Structures are given as C-alpha cells and as structure tokens.
Amino acid sequence: FVALGVEWVRHDFGWNQIQEKGSSSYSWAAIDRVVKAVHSHGLKLLPIIGYTPSWARSAGCTTFNCAPADLADFANFATAVAARYAPQGIHVWEIWNEPNVKQFWGPQPDVAAYVALLKVTHDAIKSVDPNAIVISGGLAPAATRGGSIAPIDFLVQMYELGAQPYFDAFGFHPYSYPALPSYKASWNAWAQMSTNEDNLREIMTINGDAAKPIWMTEYGAPTGGPGSGATLANFNFSNSPDHVDEALQARMVSDSISLWRKESFAGPLFFYSYKDLGVAPTTNENFFGFLRYDGSEKPSYDVLKRLIASSTPQ
C-alpha cells in the first residue's frame, strides 16, 4: 500500500468476531494486529463496525448480517471499540456496510431500524471521543425492489426519521460498472451523487447538510466473472455484463479520480480492492483487484500509482 501511495485502509471491525462468545468477552488480538500494522506504515484506518454475533441476533435471523436484537448491546460494543482505539489514533468510524441491501442487513433492509442503530452508535462513540467522525454505512447501488432499497430512497427516509444530527459524513459506494463513472444513467451510482436529476447532494442540501461530505468508501470494477464482459468499445448493456476487461477497469480508475478531484463535496475515495481473491470465474467477487491473484499488476495498478503521485492523495 505504501509503495502504491494510498493513505487509507478500510477494514471490518466485526462485532461478530470481536464478541463472538458473548457480551462480556472481547477478542481483540486480530484487530490489534491490523491496527498496529496499518499505523506502523504511516497509513490511516477506516474501521467498519457492524455484523451481529449469534447471541445478539433477532429471533429467526441466523446469519452475520442480522440486525441486533437489542441496540444497547451494539452501543456497548461501539463504546468499547472507540475507547480502545481512539487513544491509538482512530477517530473515524463507518457504521455498518451496505445496510440498504439484504446481503448485508437481515432479514431485509429497514431504514427505521438502521437509523435507530446509527443514533445509538453515534452517541456511544461521541461519548468516548467527542471529535470523532461518524460516517453512515456506505450504501450499495440498488433499486427499490426485492427487499433492497435504492440509495436515494434510503437517504430520504433517513432524514424523515431524524438521522441528520447523527452522522458527520454520508457513506456511499458509487459503482458504475459496466460503464464509466461519467456515464449518465439513472442506475449509475456515481451519477446519483450529483449529476442525475434526482441526486443525493440535492437531498442533503435540502435537509441542511450541504456542508457534509460524501465519503466514497467503495468504488471499483471486477475484471472477470461468470457472465459477459464490457469493454471501452462496447459496454455490452444488452447482455447485462457482470465484469469489465482490464483496459476498461484502468480507464474507470482514471476517470473516477479525475471526477473526484473536481467535486467540492468529496471526502476520501476508497477502491475495492487491492488484490483478486481467486481465479475461479464462478463469481465476479474474485476479480476486483488492482493485482491479479498471482500478484501480477493489472493496468489499473500503474494508473492508480501515477495519479496518486500527481497530487496529494486521500
């Protein structure tokens, strides 16, 4: 990461891992190693706190993404995490990951339930570290159907439910693949930030939050998968591509950084992810890296390194 020039590392601080054995038992060793390694290299850490251990899940919900049965338990965990790591220099926290899709909020997304969790977590963290930055959970690109809630719909409801005082920055995942981030379309999450007719910045401004930044806590594109692919010459929309080729991935990196640098509302931009997770084309999750699974560099690696070097990165 240091060689590449990035400044931030985003990492799960999973409640389901740290308090796996019960409310009075904490297992810090794995996270302590991450914190030590990140800080020893002069990098900054963005922790995601979320995910529920089995003992704290709602009845009938059996997976890590379950909403907590008792918000007080989650607030106690947030207090303990902030108390441990604020003295070690961690002062920014993202509250959950993609709570607008059922893959990460079970049994299905619920804005009221998320806002309730955000409120108690914000207060818990601020009680320990009053100047901490609390980021709302990065929302995934999605349409309001099948249990998922579109980011714009989710944000509107957050404000309606009184979330405004309980987050210092808005978390968002502005994925645009199989197209470039500049491509104007209602489904393009990058365009949903400010360029579409209905956009997140407009909602934030209407609700008095024009000064709050958007932290883009995930952006990227997979270069492999089970379906068809897109290229710079043909986005291949008719075949619903689930990945792009390496040249298009590199161009997306270049264009996203160029657009990001122009946006007055932009907080740090995080790319997902550093290295491919595998080689099996059965899922595109294996191919989001700047490095291939064998450690060799994709074209996007050199593009990112060059662009970071050309300006002060975040």
PDB file of C-alpha atoms in Angstrom:
ATOM      1  CA  PHE A   1       0.000   0.000   0.000  1.00  0.00           C
ATOM      2  CA  VAL A   2       2.827   2.386   0.841  1.00  0.00           C
ATOM      3  CA  ALA A   3       4.517   1.632  -2.479  1.00  0.00           C
ATOM      4  CA  LEU A   4       1.256   2.313  -4.292  1.00  0.00           C
ATOM      5  CA  GLY A   5       0.837   5.609  -2.463  1.00  0.00           C
ATOM      6  CA  VAL A   6      -2.547   5.163  -0.820  1.00  0.00           C
ATOM      7  CA  GLU A   7      -3.198   6.800   2.552  1.00  0.00           C
ATOM      8  CA  TRP A   8      -6.249   4.928   3.855  1.00  0.00           C
ATOM      9  CA  VAL A   9      -7.117   1.310   4.627  1.00  0.00           C
ATOM     10  CA  ARG A  10     -10.752   0.275   5.170  1.00  0.00           C
ATOM     11  CA  HIS A  11     -11.270  -2.810   7.311  1.00  0.00           C
ATOM     12  CA  ASP A  12     -14.069  -4.607   9.151  1.00  0.00           C
ATOM     13  CA  PHE A  13     -14.101  -4.396  12.934  1.00  0.00           C
ATOM     14  CA  GLY A  14     -16.698  -7.144  13.124  1.00  0.00           C
ATOM     15  CA  TRP A  15     -18.852  -7.327  16.223  1.00  0.00           C
ATOM     16  CA  ASN A  16     -19.499 -10.943  15.242  1.00  0.00           C
ATOM     17  CA  GLN A  17     -15.771 -11.643  15.577  1.00  0.00           C
ATOM     18  CA  ILE A  18     -14.712  -9.457  18.479  1.00  0.00           C
ATOM     19  CA  GLN A  19     -17.601 -10.537  20.735  1.00  0.00           C
ATOM     20  CA  GLU A  20     -18.311 -13.913  19.226  1.00  0.00           C
ATOM     21  CA  LYS A  21     -18.517 -15.658  22.611  1.00  0.00           C
ATOM     22  CA  GLY A  22     -20.811 -13.272  24.482  1.00  0.00           C
ATOM     23  CA  SER A  23     -21.363  -9.751  25.739  1.00  0.00           C
ATOM     24  CA  SER A  24     -18.690  -9.948  28.432  1.00  0.00           C
ATOM     25  CA  SER A  25     -15.982 -11.497  26.235  1.00  0.00           C
ATOM     26  CA  TYR A  26     -13.780  -9.500  23.862  1.00  0.00           C
ATOM     27  CA  SER A  27     -11.274 -10.928  21.383  1.00  0.00           C
ATOM     28  CA  TRP A  28      -9.082  -8.035  20.274  1.00  0.00           C
ATOM     29  CA  ALA A  29      -5.961  -9.823  19.067  1.00  0.00           C
ATOM     30  CA  ALA A  30      -6.725  -9.970  15.334  1.00  0.00           C
ATOM     31  CA  ILE A  31      -7.822  -6.327  15.121  1.00  0.00           C
ATOM     32  CA  ASP A  32      -4.899  -5.205  17.266  1.00  0.00           C
ATOM     33  CA  ARG A  33      -2.547  -6.721  14.686  1.00  0.00           C
ATOM     34  CA  VAL A  34      -4.285  -4.848  11.879  1.00  0.00           C
ATOM     35  CA  VAL A  35      -4.171  -1.531  13.742  1.00  0.00           C
ATOM     36  CA  LYS A  36      -0.502  -1.977  14.592  1.00  0.00           C
ATOM     37  CA  ALA A  37       0.446  -2.901  11.031  1.00  0.00           C
ATOM     38  CA  VAL A  38      -1.504  -0.059   9.433  1.00  0.00           C
ATOM     39  CA  HIS A  39      -0.143   2.585  11.795  1.00  0.00           C
ATOM     40  CA  SER A  40       3.415   1.277  11.650  1.00  0.00           C
ATOM     41  CA  HIS A  41       3.391   2.066   7.922  1.00  0.00           C
ATOM     42  CA  GLY A  42       2.013   5.572   8.395  1.00  0.00           C
ATOM     43  CA  LEU A  43      -1.412   4.753   6.994  1.00  0.00           C
ATOM     44  CA  LYS A  44      -4.845   5.777   8.282  1.00  0.00           C
ATOM     45  CA  LEU A  45      -7.544   3.266   9.135  1.00  0.00           C
ATOM     46  CA  LEU A  46     -11.279   3.458   8.447  1.00  0.00           C
ATOM     47  CA  PRO A  47     -12.975   0.771  10.549  1.00  0.00           C
ATOM     48  CA  ILE A  48     -16.425  -0.544   9.676  1.00  0.00           C
ATOM     49  CA  ILE A  49     -18.295  -1.563  12.796  1.00  0.00           C
ATOM     50  CA  GLY A  50     -21.133  -3.962  12.193  1.00  0.00           C
ATOM     51  CA  TYR A  51     -22.399  -7.528  11.890  1.00  0.00           C
ATOM     52  CA  THR A  52     -24.033  -9.413  14.683  1.00  0.00           C
ATOM     53  CA  PRO A  53     -22.772 -12.382  16.728  1.00  0.00           C
ATOM     54  CA  SER A  54     -25.146 -15.301  17.112  1.00  0.00           C
ATOM     55  CA  TRP A  55     -26.024 -14.478  20.726  1.00  0.00           C
ATOM     56  CA  ALA A  56     -27.201 -10.962  19.789  1.00  0.00           C
ATOM     57  CA  ARG A  57     -29.335 -11.669  16.705  1.00  0.00           C
ATOM     58  CA  SER A  58     -33.054 -11.181  16.336  1.00  0.00           C
ATOM     59  CA  ALA A  59     -35.169 -14.300  16.592  1.00  0.00           C
ATOM     60  CA  GLY A  60     -35.268 -16.234  13.337  1.00  0.00           C
ATOM     61  CA  CYS A  61     -32.245 -14.472  11.835  1.00  0.00           C
ATOM     62  CA  THR A  62     -29.235 -16.761  11.685  1.00  0.00           C
ATOM     63  CA  THR A  63     -26.523 -15.009   9.651  1.00  0.00           C
ATOM     64  CA  PHE A  64     -23.855 -12.356  10.312  1.00  0.00           C
ATOM     65  CA  ASN A  65     -25.879  -9.593   8.632  1.00  0.00           C
ATOM     66  CA  CYS A  66     -28.767  -9.742  11.122  1.00  0.00           C
ATOM     67  CA  ALA A  67     -29.931  -6.563  12.777  1.00  0.00           C
ATOM     68  CA  PRO A  68     -29.147  -6.604  16.509  1.00  0.00           C
ATOM     69  CA  ALA A  69     -31.951  -7.803  18.756  1.00  0.00           C
ATOM     70  CA  ASP A  70     -31.023  -5.175  21.359  1.00  0.00           C
ATOM     71  CA  LEU A  71     -29.492  -1.872  20.260  1.00  0.00           C
ATOM     72  CA  ALA A  72     -27.977  -1.403  23.717  1.00  0.00           C
ATOM     73  CA  ASP A  73     -25.694  -4.379  23.058  1.00  0.00           C
ATOM     74  CA  PHE A  74     -24.419  -2.804  19.853  1.00  0.00           C
ATOM     75  CA  ALA A  75     -23.979   0.568  21.551  1.00  0.00           C
ATOM     76  CA  ASN A  76     -21.950  -1.079  24.299  1.00  0.00           C
ATOM     77  CA  PHE A  77     -19.743  -2.674  21.667  1.00  0.00           C
ATOM     78  CA  ALA A  78     -19.267   0.667  19.868  1.00  0.00           C
ATOM     79  CA  THR A  79     -18.297   2.293  23.168  1.00  0.00           C
ATOM     80  CA  ALA A  80     -15.736  -0.411  23.897  1.00  0.00           C
ATOM     81  CA  VAL A  81     -14.221  -0.241  20.395  1.00  0.00           C
ATOM     82  CA  ALA A  82     -13.920   3.543  20.438  1.00  0.00           C
ATOM     83  CA  ALA A  83     -12.486   3.519  23.962  1.00  0.00           C
ATOM     84  CA  ARG A  84      -9.814   1.035  22.920  1.00  0.00           C
ATOM     85  CA  TYR A  85      -8.768   2.570  19.613  1.00  0.00           C
ATOM     86  CA  ALA A  86      -9.302   6.343  19.946  1.00  0.00           C
ATOM     87  CA  PRO A  87      -6.153   6.530  22.125  1.00  0.00           C
ATOM     88  CA  GLN A  88      -4.395   4.676  19.293  1.00  0.00           C
ATOM     89  CA  GLY A  89      -5.329   7.366  16.789  1.00  0.00           C
ATOM     90  CA  ILE A  90      -8.544   6.066  15.231  1.00  0.00           C
ATOM     91  CA  HIS A  91     -11.137   8.822  15.077  1.00  0.00           C
ATOM     92  CA  VAL A  92     -13.239   7.923  12.017  1.00  0.00           C
ATOM     93  CA  TRP A  93     -15.899   5.203  12.018  1.00  0.00           C
ATOM     94  CA  GLU A  94     -18.228   3.808   9.352  1.00  0.00           C
ATOM     95  CA  ILE A  95     -21.410   2.397  10.835  1.00  0.00           C
ATOM     96  CA  TRP A  96     -22.251  -0.878   9.069  1.00  0.00           C
ATOM     97  CA  ASN A  97     -21.743  -1.754   5.409  1.00  0.00           C
ATOM     98  CA  GLU A  98     -24.414  -1.501   2.708  1.00  0.00           C
ATOM     99  CA  PRO A  99     -27.434  -1.568   5.051  1.00  0.00           C
ATOM    100  CA  ASN A 100     -29.735  -0.915   2.083  1.00  0.00           C
ATOM    101  CA  VAL A 101     -29.330  -4.416   0.602  1.00  0.00           C
ATOM    102  CA  LYS A 102     -30.386  -7.721   2.111  1.00  0.00           C
ATOM    103  CA  GLN A 103     -26.932  -9.245   1.640  1.00  0.00           C
ATOM    104  CA  PHE A 104     -25.743  -7.017   4.500  1.00  0.00           C
ATOM    105  CA  TRP A 105     -28.849  -6.226   6.569  1.00  0.00           C
ATOM    106  CA  GLY A 106     -31.043  -9.127   7.532  1.00  0.00           C
ATOM    107  CA  PRO A 107     -33.635 -10.327   7.360  1.00  0.00           C
ATOM    108  CA  GLN A 108     -34.164  -7.406   4.971  1.00  0.00           C
ATOM    109  CA  PRO A 109     -33.241  -3.708   4.881  1.00  0.00           C
ATOM    110  CA  ASP A 110     -35.202  -1.466   7.213  1.00  0.00           C
ATOM    111  CA  VAL A 111     -34.392   2.251   7.244  1.00  0.00           C
ATOM    112  CA  ALA A 112     -36.028   2.849  10.621  1.00  0.00           C
ATOM    113  CA  ALA A 113     -34.033   0.028  12.189  1.00  0.00           C
ATOM    114  CA  TYR A 114     -30.798   1.327  10.672  1.00  0.00           C
ATOM    115  CA  VAL A 115     -31.440   4.909  11.807  1.00  0.00           C
ATOM    116  CA  ALA A 116     -32.121   3.658  15.336  1.00  0.00           C
ATOM    117  CA  LEU A 117     -28.783   1.820  15.273  1.00  0.00           C
ATOM    118  CA  LEU A 118     -26.982   4.846  13.824  1.00  0.00           C
ATOM    119  CA  LYS A 119     -28.328   7.105  16.567  1.00  0.00           C
ATOM    120  CA  VAL A 120     -27.204   4.963  19.492  1.00  0.00           C
ATOM    121  CA  THR A 121     -23.858   4.210  17.851  1.00  0.00           C
ATOM    122  CA  HIS A 122     -23.150   7.863  17.137  1.00  0.00           C
ATOM    123  CA  ASP A 123     -23.859   8.769  20.750  1.00  0.00           C
ATOM    124  CA  ALA A 124     -21.780   5.869  22.058  1.00  0.00           C
ATOM    125  CA  ILE A 125     -18.728   6.827  20.003  1.00  0.00           C
ATOM    126  CA  LYS A 126     -19.049  10.542  20.766  1.00  0.00           C
ATOM    127  CA  SER A 127     -19.292   9.801  24.490  1.00  0.00           C
ATOM    128  CA  VAL A 128     -15.766   8.404  24.283  1.00  0.00           C
ATOM    129  CA  ASP A 129     -14.309  10.590  21.515  1.00  0.00           C
ATOM    130  CA  PRO A 130     -16.363  13.793  21.081  1.00  0.00           C
ATOM    131  CA  ASN A 131     -14.465  14.879  17.972  1.00  0.00           C
ATOM    132  CA  ALA A 132     -14.769  11.536  16.180  1.00  0.00           C
ATOM    133  CA  ILE A 133     -16.170  11.467  12.644  1.00  0.00           C
ATOM    134  CA  VAL A 134     -19.144   9.150  12.246  1.00  0.00           C
ATOM    135  CA  ILE A 135     -19.891   8.049   8.687  1.00  0.00           C
ATOM    136  CA  SER A 136     -23.212   6.474   7.790  1.00  0.00           C
ATOM    137  CA  GLY A 137     -22.925   2.978   6.364  1.00  0.00           C
ATOM    138  CA  GLY A 138     -21.841   3.070   2.722  1.00  0.00           C
ATOM    139  CA  LEU A 139     -24.935   2.412   0.614  1.00  0.00           C
ATOM    140  CA  ALA A 140     -24.789  -0.025  -2.279  1.00  0.00           C
ATOM    141  CA  PRO A 141     -26.103   0.622  -5.789  1.00  0.00           C
ATOM    142  CA  ALA A 142     -29.560  -0.936  -5.839  1.00  0.00           C
ATOM    143  CA  ALA A 143     -33.109  -0.420  -6.985  1.00  0.00           C
ATOM    144  CA  THR A 144     -36.014  -0.416  -4.574  1.00  0.00           C
ATOM    145  CA  ARG A 145     -37.223  -3.945  -5.189  1.00  0.00           C
ATOM    146  CA  GLY A 146     -36.711  -7.485  -3.933  1.00  0.00           C
ATOM    147  CA  GLY A 147     -36.125  -6.250  -0.405  1.00  0.00           C
ATOM    148  CA  SER A 148     -33.370  -3.798  -1.334  1.00  0.00           C
ATOM    149  CA  ILE A 149     -33.793  -0.021  -1.059  1.00  0.00           C
ATOM    150  CA  ALA A 150     -32.324   2.446  -3.562  1.00  0.00           C
ATOM    151  CA  PRO A 151     -29.767   4.835  -2.041  1.00  0.00           C
ATOM    152  CA  ILE A 152     -31.855   7.923  -2.805  1.00  0.00           C
ATOM    153  CA  ASP A 153     -34.955   6.372  -1.215  1.00  0.00           C
ATOM    154  CA  PHE A 154     -32.884   5.242   1.755  1.00  0.00           C
ATOM    155  CA  LEU A 155     -31.399   8.711   2.320  1.00  0.00           C
ATOM    156  CA  VAL A 156     -34.780  10.447   2.045  1.00  0.00           C
ATOM    157  CA  GLN A 157     -36.152   8.140   4.724  1.00  0.00           C
ATOM    158  CA  MET A 158     -33.081   8.659   6.906  1.00  0.00           C
ATOM    159  CA  TYR A 159     -33.812  12.375   7.034  1.00  0.00           C
ATOM    160  CA  GLU A 160     -37.530  11.808   7.577  1.00  0.00           C
ATOM    161  CA  LEU A 161     -36.636   9.637  10.582  1.00  0.00           C
ATOM    162  CA  GLY A 162     -34.390  12.259  12.155  1.00  0.00           C
ATOM    163  CA  ALA A 163     -30.945  10.924  11.237  1.00  0.00           C
ATOM    164  CA  GLN A 164     -29.469  14.331  10.340  1.00  0.00           C
ATOM    165  CA  PRO A 165     -27.654  15.037  13.649  1.00  0.00           C
ATOM    166  CA  TYR A 166     -26.260  11.506  13.899  1.00  0.00           C
ATOM    167  CA  PHE A 167     -23.750  11.347  11.043  1.00  0.00           C
ATOM    168  CA  ASP A 168     -20.884  13.660  10.127  1.00  0.00           C
ATOM    169  CA  ALA A 169     -20.397  12.313   6.611  1.00  0.00           C
ATOM    170  CA  PHE A 170     -22.504  10.261   4.224  1.00  0.00           C
ATOM    171  CA  GLY A 171     -21.112   6.896   3.131  1.00  0.00           C
ATOM    172  CA  PHE A 172     -21.718   5.754  -0.431  1.00  0.00           C
ATOM    173  CA  HIS A 173     -20.478   3.144  -2.915  1.00  0.00           C
ATOM    174  CA  PRO A 174     -20.734   4.828  -6.337  1.00  0.00           C
ATOM    175  CA  TYR A 175     -20.093   1.778  -8.521  1.00  0.00           C
ATOM    176  CA  SER A 176     -20.671   2.462 -12.203  1.00  0.00           C
ATOM    177  CA  TYR A 177     -19.585  -0.724 -13.956  1.00  0.00           C
ATOM    178  CA  PRO A 178     -20.006  -1.830 -16.668  1.00  0.00           C
ATOM    179  CA  ALA A 179     -19.839   1.852 -17.694  1.00  0.00           C
ATOM    180  CA  LEU A 180     -17.530   4.742 -16.902  1.00  0.00           C
ATOM    181  CA  PRO A 181     -18.389   6.903 -13.889  1.00  0.00           C
ATOM    182  CA  SER A 182     -19.239   9.815 -16.200  1.00  0.00           C
ATOM    183  CA  TYR A 183     -21.951   7.806 -17.971  1.00  0.00           C
ATOM    184  CA  LYS A 184     -25.300   9.440 -17.320  1.00  0.00           C
ATOM    185  CA  ALA A 185     -27.942   6.909 -16.357  1.00  0.00           C
ATOM    186  CA  SER A 186     -30.404   6.573 -13.503  1.00  0.00           C
ATOM    187  CA  TRP A 187     -28.771   3.301 -12.416  1.00  0.00           C
ATOM    188  CA  ASN A 188     -25.214   4.666 -12.400  1.00  0.00           C
ATOM    189  CA  ALA A 189     -24.430   5.194  -8.719  1.00  0.00           C
ATOM    190  CA  TRP A 190     -21.659   7.699  -9.474  1.00  0.00           C
ATOM    191  CA  ALA A 191     -24.155   9.862 -11.373  1.00  0.00           C
ATOM    192  CA  GLN A 192     -26.601   9.529  -8.470  1.00  0.00           C
ATOM    193  CA  MET A 193     -24.305  11.650  -6.313  1.00  0.00           C
ATOM    194  CA  SER A 194     -24.808  14.944  -8.124  1.00  0.00           C
ATOM    195  CA  THR A 195     -25.406  14.780 -11.886  1.00  0.00           C
ATOM    196  CA  ASN A 196     -28.698  12.917 -12.229  1.00  0.00           C
ATOM    197  CA  GLU A 197     -31.919  14.897 -11.981  1.00  0.00           C
ATOM    198  CA  ASP A 198     -32.656  13.207  -8.638  1.00  0.00           C
ATOM    199  CA  ASN A 199     -29.417  13.069  -6.691  1.00  0.00           C
ATOM    200  CA  LEU A 200     -28.005  12.601  -3.216  1.00  0.00           C
ATOM    201  CA  ARG A 201     -26.400  16.032  -2.938  1.00  0.00           C
ATOM    202  CA  GLU A 202     -29.723  17.718  -3.602  1.00  0.00           C
ATOM    203  CA  ILE A 203     -31.360  15.682  -0.842  1.00  0.00           C
ATOM    204  CA  MET A 204     -28.535  16.530   1.557  1.00  0.00           C
ATOM    205  CA  THR A 205     -28.719  20.234   0.705  1.00  0.00           C
ATOM    206  CA  ILE A 206     -32.491  20.385   1.138  1.00  0.00           C
ATOM    207  CA  ASN A 207     -32.018  18.876   4.589  1.00  0.00           C
ATOM    208  CA  GLY A 208     -29.375  21.345   5.675  1.00  0.00           C
ATOM    209  CA  ASP A 209     -26.395  19.084   5.061  1.00  0.00           C
ATOM    210  CA  ALA A 210     -24.701  20.844   2.141  1.00  0.00           C
ATOM    211  CA  ALA A 211     -21.507  21.063   4.200  1.00  0.00           C
ATOM    212  CA  LYS A 212     -21.308  17.332   4.889  1.00  0.00           C
ATOM    213  CA  PRO A 213     -19.000  15.368   2.596  1.00  0.00           C
ATOM    214  CA  ILE A 214     -19.720  12.119   0.817  1.00  0.00           C
ATOM    215  CA  TRP A 215     -17.103   9.516   1.657  1.00  0.00           C
ATOM    216  CA  MET A 216     -16.908   7.125  -1.292  1.00  0.00           C
ATOM    217  CA  THR A 217     -15.980   4.093   0.747  1.00  0.00           C
ATOM    218  CA  GLU A 218     -16.038   1.638  -2.171  1.00  0.00           C
ATOM    219  CA  TYR A 219     -15.517   2.047  -5.899  1.00  0.00           C
ATOM    220  CA  GLY A 220     -14.111  -0.332  -8.472  1.00  0.00           C
ATOM    221  CA  ALA A 221     -14.916  -2.960 -11.069  1.00  0.00           C
ATOM    222  CA  PRO A 222     -14.299  -6.697 -11.493  1.00  0.00           C
ATOM    223  CA  THR A 223     -12.259  -7.944 -14.445  1.00  0.00           C
ATOM    224  CA  GLY A 224     -13.755 -11.432 -14.530  1.00  0.00           C
ATOM    225  CA  GLY A 225     -16.936 -13.296 -13.774  1.00  0.00           C
ATOM    226  CA  PRO A 226     -19.395 -15.923 -14.981  1.00  0.00           C
ATOM    227  CA  GLY A 227     -21.287 -13.669 -17.399  1.00  0.00           C
ATOM    228  CA  SER A 228     -20.477 -11.461 -20.330  1.00  0.00           C
ATOM    229  CA  GLY A 229     -17.942  -8.653 -20.178  1.00  0.00           C
ATOM    230  CA  ALA A 230     -17.806  -4.992 -21.132  1.00  0.00           C
ATOM    231  CA  THR A 231     -15.057  -3.113 -22.964  1.00  0.00           C
ATOM    232  CA  LEU A 232     -14.257   0.515 -23.707  1.00  0.00           C
ATOM    233  CA  ALA A 233     -15.546  -0.041 -27.240  1.00  0.00           C
ATOM    234  CA  ASN A 234     -18.776  -1.735 -26.115  1.00  0.00           C
ATOM    235  CA  PHE A 235     -20.332  -1.567 -22.659  1.00  0.00           C
ATOM    236  CA  ASN A 236     -22.457  -4.517 -23.831  1.00  0.00           C
ATOM    237  CA  PHE A 237     -25.564  -3.430 -21.903  1.00  0.00           C
ATOM    238  CA  SER A 238     -27.839  -5.786 -23.859  1.00  0.00           C
ATOM    239  CA  ASN A 239     -26.089  -8.794 -22.318  1.00  0.00           C
ATOM    240  CA  SER A 240     -26.104  -7.477 -18.726  1.00  0.00           C
ATOM    241  CA  PRO A 241     -22.346  -7.806 -18.237  1.00  0.00           C
ATOM    242  CA  ASP A 242     -21.097  -8.650 -14.758  1.00  0.00           C
ATOM    243  CA  HIS A 243     -17.492  -7.563 -15.344  1.00  0.00           C
ATOM    244  CA  VAL A 244     -15.230  -5.407 -17.480  1.00  0.00           C
ATOM    245  CA  ASP A 245     -11.946  -6.025 -19.211  1.00  0.00           C
ATOM    246  CA  GLU A 246      -8.694  -4.759 -17.693  1.00  0.00           C
ATOM    247  CA  ALA A 247      -8.442  -1.784 -20.054  1.00  0.00           C
ATOM    248  CA  LEU A 248     -11.895  -0.548 -19.044  1.00  0.00           C
ATOM    249  CA  GLN A 249     -11.087  -1.055 -15.371  1.00  0.00           C
ATOM    250  CA  ALA A 250      -7.991   1.126 -15.785  1.00  0.00           C
ATOM    251  CA  ARG A 251      -9.975   3.846 -17.556  1.00  0.00           C
ATOM    252  CA  MET A 252     -12.594   3.762 -14.783  1.00  0.00           C
ATOM    253  CA  VAL A 253      -9.855   4.365 -12.216  1.00  0.00           C
ATOM    254  CA  SER A 254      -8.513   7.319 -14.192  1.00  0.00           C
ATOM    255  CA  ASP A 255     -11.918   8.888 -14.809  1.00  0.00           C
ATOM    256  CA  SER A 256     -13.176   8.376 -11.253  1.00  0.00           C
ATOM    257  CA  ILE A 257     -10.124  10.114  -9.764  1.00  0.00           C
ATOM    258  CA  SER A 258     -10.481  12.979 -12.229  1.00  0.00           C
ATOM    259  CA  LEU A 259     -14.160  13.446 -11.330  1.00  0.00           C
ATOM    260  CA  TRP A 260     -13.494  13.010  -7.603  1.00  0.00           C
ATOM    261  CA  ARG A 261     -10.892  15.756  -7.585  1.00  0.00           C
ATOM    262  CA  LYS A 262     -13.418  18.198  -9.053  1.00  0.00           C
ATOM    263  CA  GLU A 263     -16.182  17.592  -6.517  1.00  0.00           C
ATOM    264  CA  SER A 264     -16.322  20.023  -3.616  1.00  0.00           C
ATOM    265  CA  PHE A 265     -18.376  17.539  -1.596  1.00  0.00           C
ATOM    266  CA  ALA A 266     -15.965  14.637  -1.964  1.00  0.00           C
ATOM    267  CA  GLY A 267     -14.393  13.001   1.047  1.00  0.00           C
ATOM    268  CA  PRO A 268     -11.782  10.265   0.590  1.00  0.00           C
ATOM    269  CA  LEU A 269     -12.220   7.780  -2.261  1.00  0.00           C
ATOM    270  CA  PHE A 270     -11.645   4.090  -1.461  1.00  0.00           C
ATOM    271  CA  PHE A 271     -11.091   1.479  -4.144  1.00  0.00           C
ATOM    272  CA  TYR A 272     -12.303  -2.084  -3.797  1.00  0.00           C
ATOM    273  CA  SER A 273      -9.943  -3.808  -3.861  1.00  0.00           C
ATOM    274  CA  TYR A 274      -6.183  -4.302  -3.769  1.00  0.00           C
ATOM    275  CA  LYS A 275      -5.801  -7.908  -4.963  1.00  0.00           C
ATOM    276  CA  ASP A 276      -8.009 -10.532  -6.598  1.00  0.00           C
ATOM    277  CA  LEU A 277      -9.431 -13.075  -4.178  1.00  0.00           C
ATOM    278  CA  GLY A 278      -9.142 -16.047  -6.537  1.00  0.00           C
ATOM    279  CA  VAL A 279      -9.148 -17.256 -10.128  1.00  0.00           C
ATOM    280  CA  ALA A 280     -12.451 -19.136 -10.379  1.00  0.00           C
ATOM    281  CA  PRO A 281     -14.813 -17.325 -12.781  1.00  0.00           C
ATOM    282  CA  THR A 282     -17.864 -18.573 -10.888  1.00  0.00           C
ATOM    283  CA  THR A 283     -18.144 -15.174  -9.162  1.00  0.00           C
ATOM    284  CA  ASN A 284     -17.014 -11.693 -10.126  1.00  0.00           C
ATOM    285  CA  GLU A 285     -16.104 -11.091  -6.447  1.00  0.00           C
ATOM    286  CA  ASN A 286     -12.797 -12.815  -7.223  1.00  0.00           C
ATOM    287  CA  PHE A 287     -11.665 -10.127  -9.664  1.00  0.00           C
ATOM    288  CA  PHE A 288     -11.950  -6.612  -8.205  1.00  0.00           C
ATOM    289  CA  GLY A 289      -8.214  -6.285  -7.535  1.00  0.00           C
ATOM    290  CA  PHE A 290      -5.544  -3.997  -8.933  1.00  0.00           C
ATOM    291  CA  LEU A 291      -3.352  -7.068  -8.698  1.00  0.00           C
ATOM    292  CA  ARG A 292      -4.224 -10.446 -10.138  1.00  0.00           C
ATOM    293  CA  TYR A 293      -4.365 -13.402  -7.754  1.00  0.00           C
ATOM    294  CA  ASP A 294      -0.774 -14.345  -8.615  1.00  0.00           C
ATOM    295  CA  GLY A 295       0.390 -10.859  -7.578  1.00  0.00           C
ATOM    296  CA  SER A 296       0.995  -9.529 -11.086  1.00  0.00           C
ATOM    297  CA  GLU A 297      -0.169  -5.992 -11.805  1.00  0.00           C
ATOM    298  CA  LYS A 298      -3.194  -5.138 -13.897  1.00  0.00           C
ATOM    299  CA  PRO A 299      -3.012  -1.930 -15.976  1.00  0.00           C
ATOM    300  CA  SER A 300      -5.138  -0.203 -13.320  1.00  0.00           C
ATOM    301  CA  TYR A 301      -2.308  -0.543 -10.783  1.00  0.00           C
ATOM    302  CA  ASP A 302       0.069   1.689 -12.727  1.00  0.00           C
ATOM    303  CA  VAL A 303      -2.730   4.151 -13.483  1.00  0.00           C
ATOM    304  CA  LEU A 304      -3.613   4.475  -9.804  1.00  0.00           C
ATOM    305  CA  LYS A 305       0.016   4.812  -8.717  1.00  0.00           C
ATOM    306  CA  ARG A 306       0.684   7.508 -11.288  1.00  0.00           C
ATOM    307  CA  LEU A 307      -2.421   9.506 -10.424  1.00  0.00           C
ATOM    308  CA  ILE A 308      -1.790   9.347  -6.701  1.00  0.00           C
ATOM    309  CA  ALA A 309       1.758  10.565  -7.242  1.00  0.00           C
ATOM    310  CA  SER A 310       0.489  13.501  -9.311  1.00  0.00           C
ATOM    311  CA  SER A 311      -1.390  15.082  -6.413  1.00  0.00           C
ATOM    312  CA  THR A 312      -1.822  14.880  -2.663  1.00  0.00           C
ATOM    313  CA  PRO A 313      -3.915  11.712  -2.236  1.00  0.00           C
ATOM    314  CA  GLN A 314      -6.658  10.874   0.223  1.00  0.00           C
TER     315      GLN A 314
END
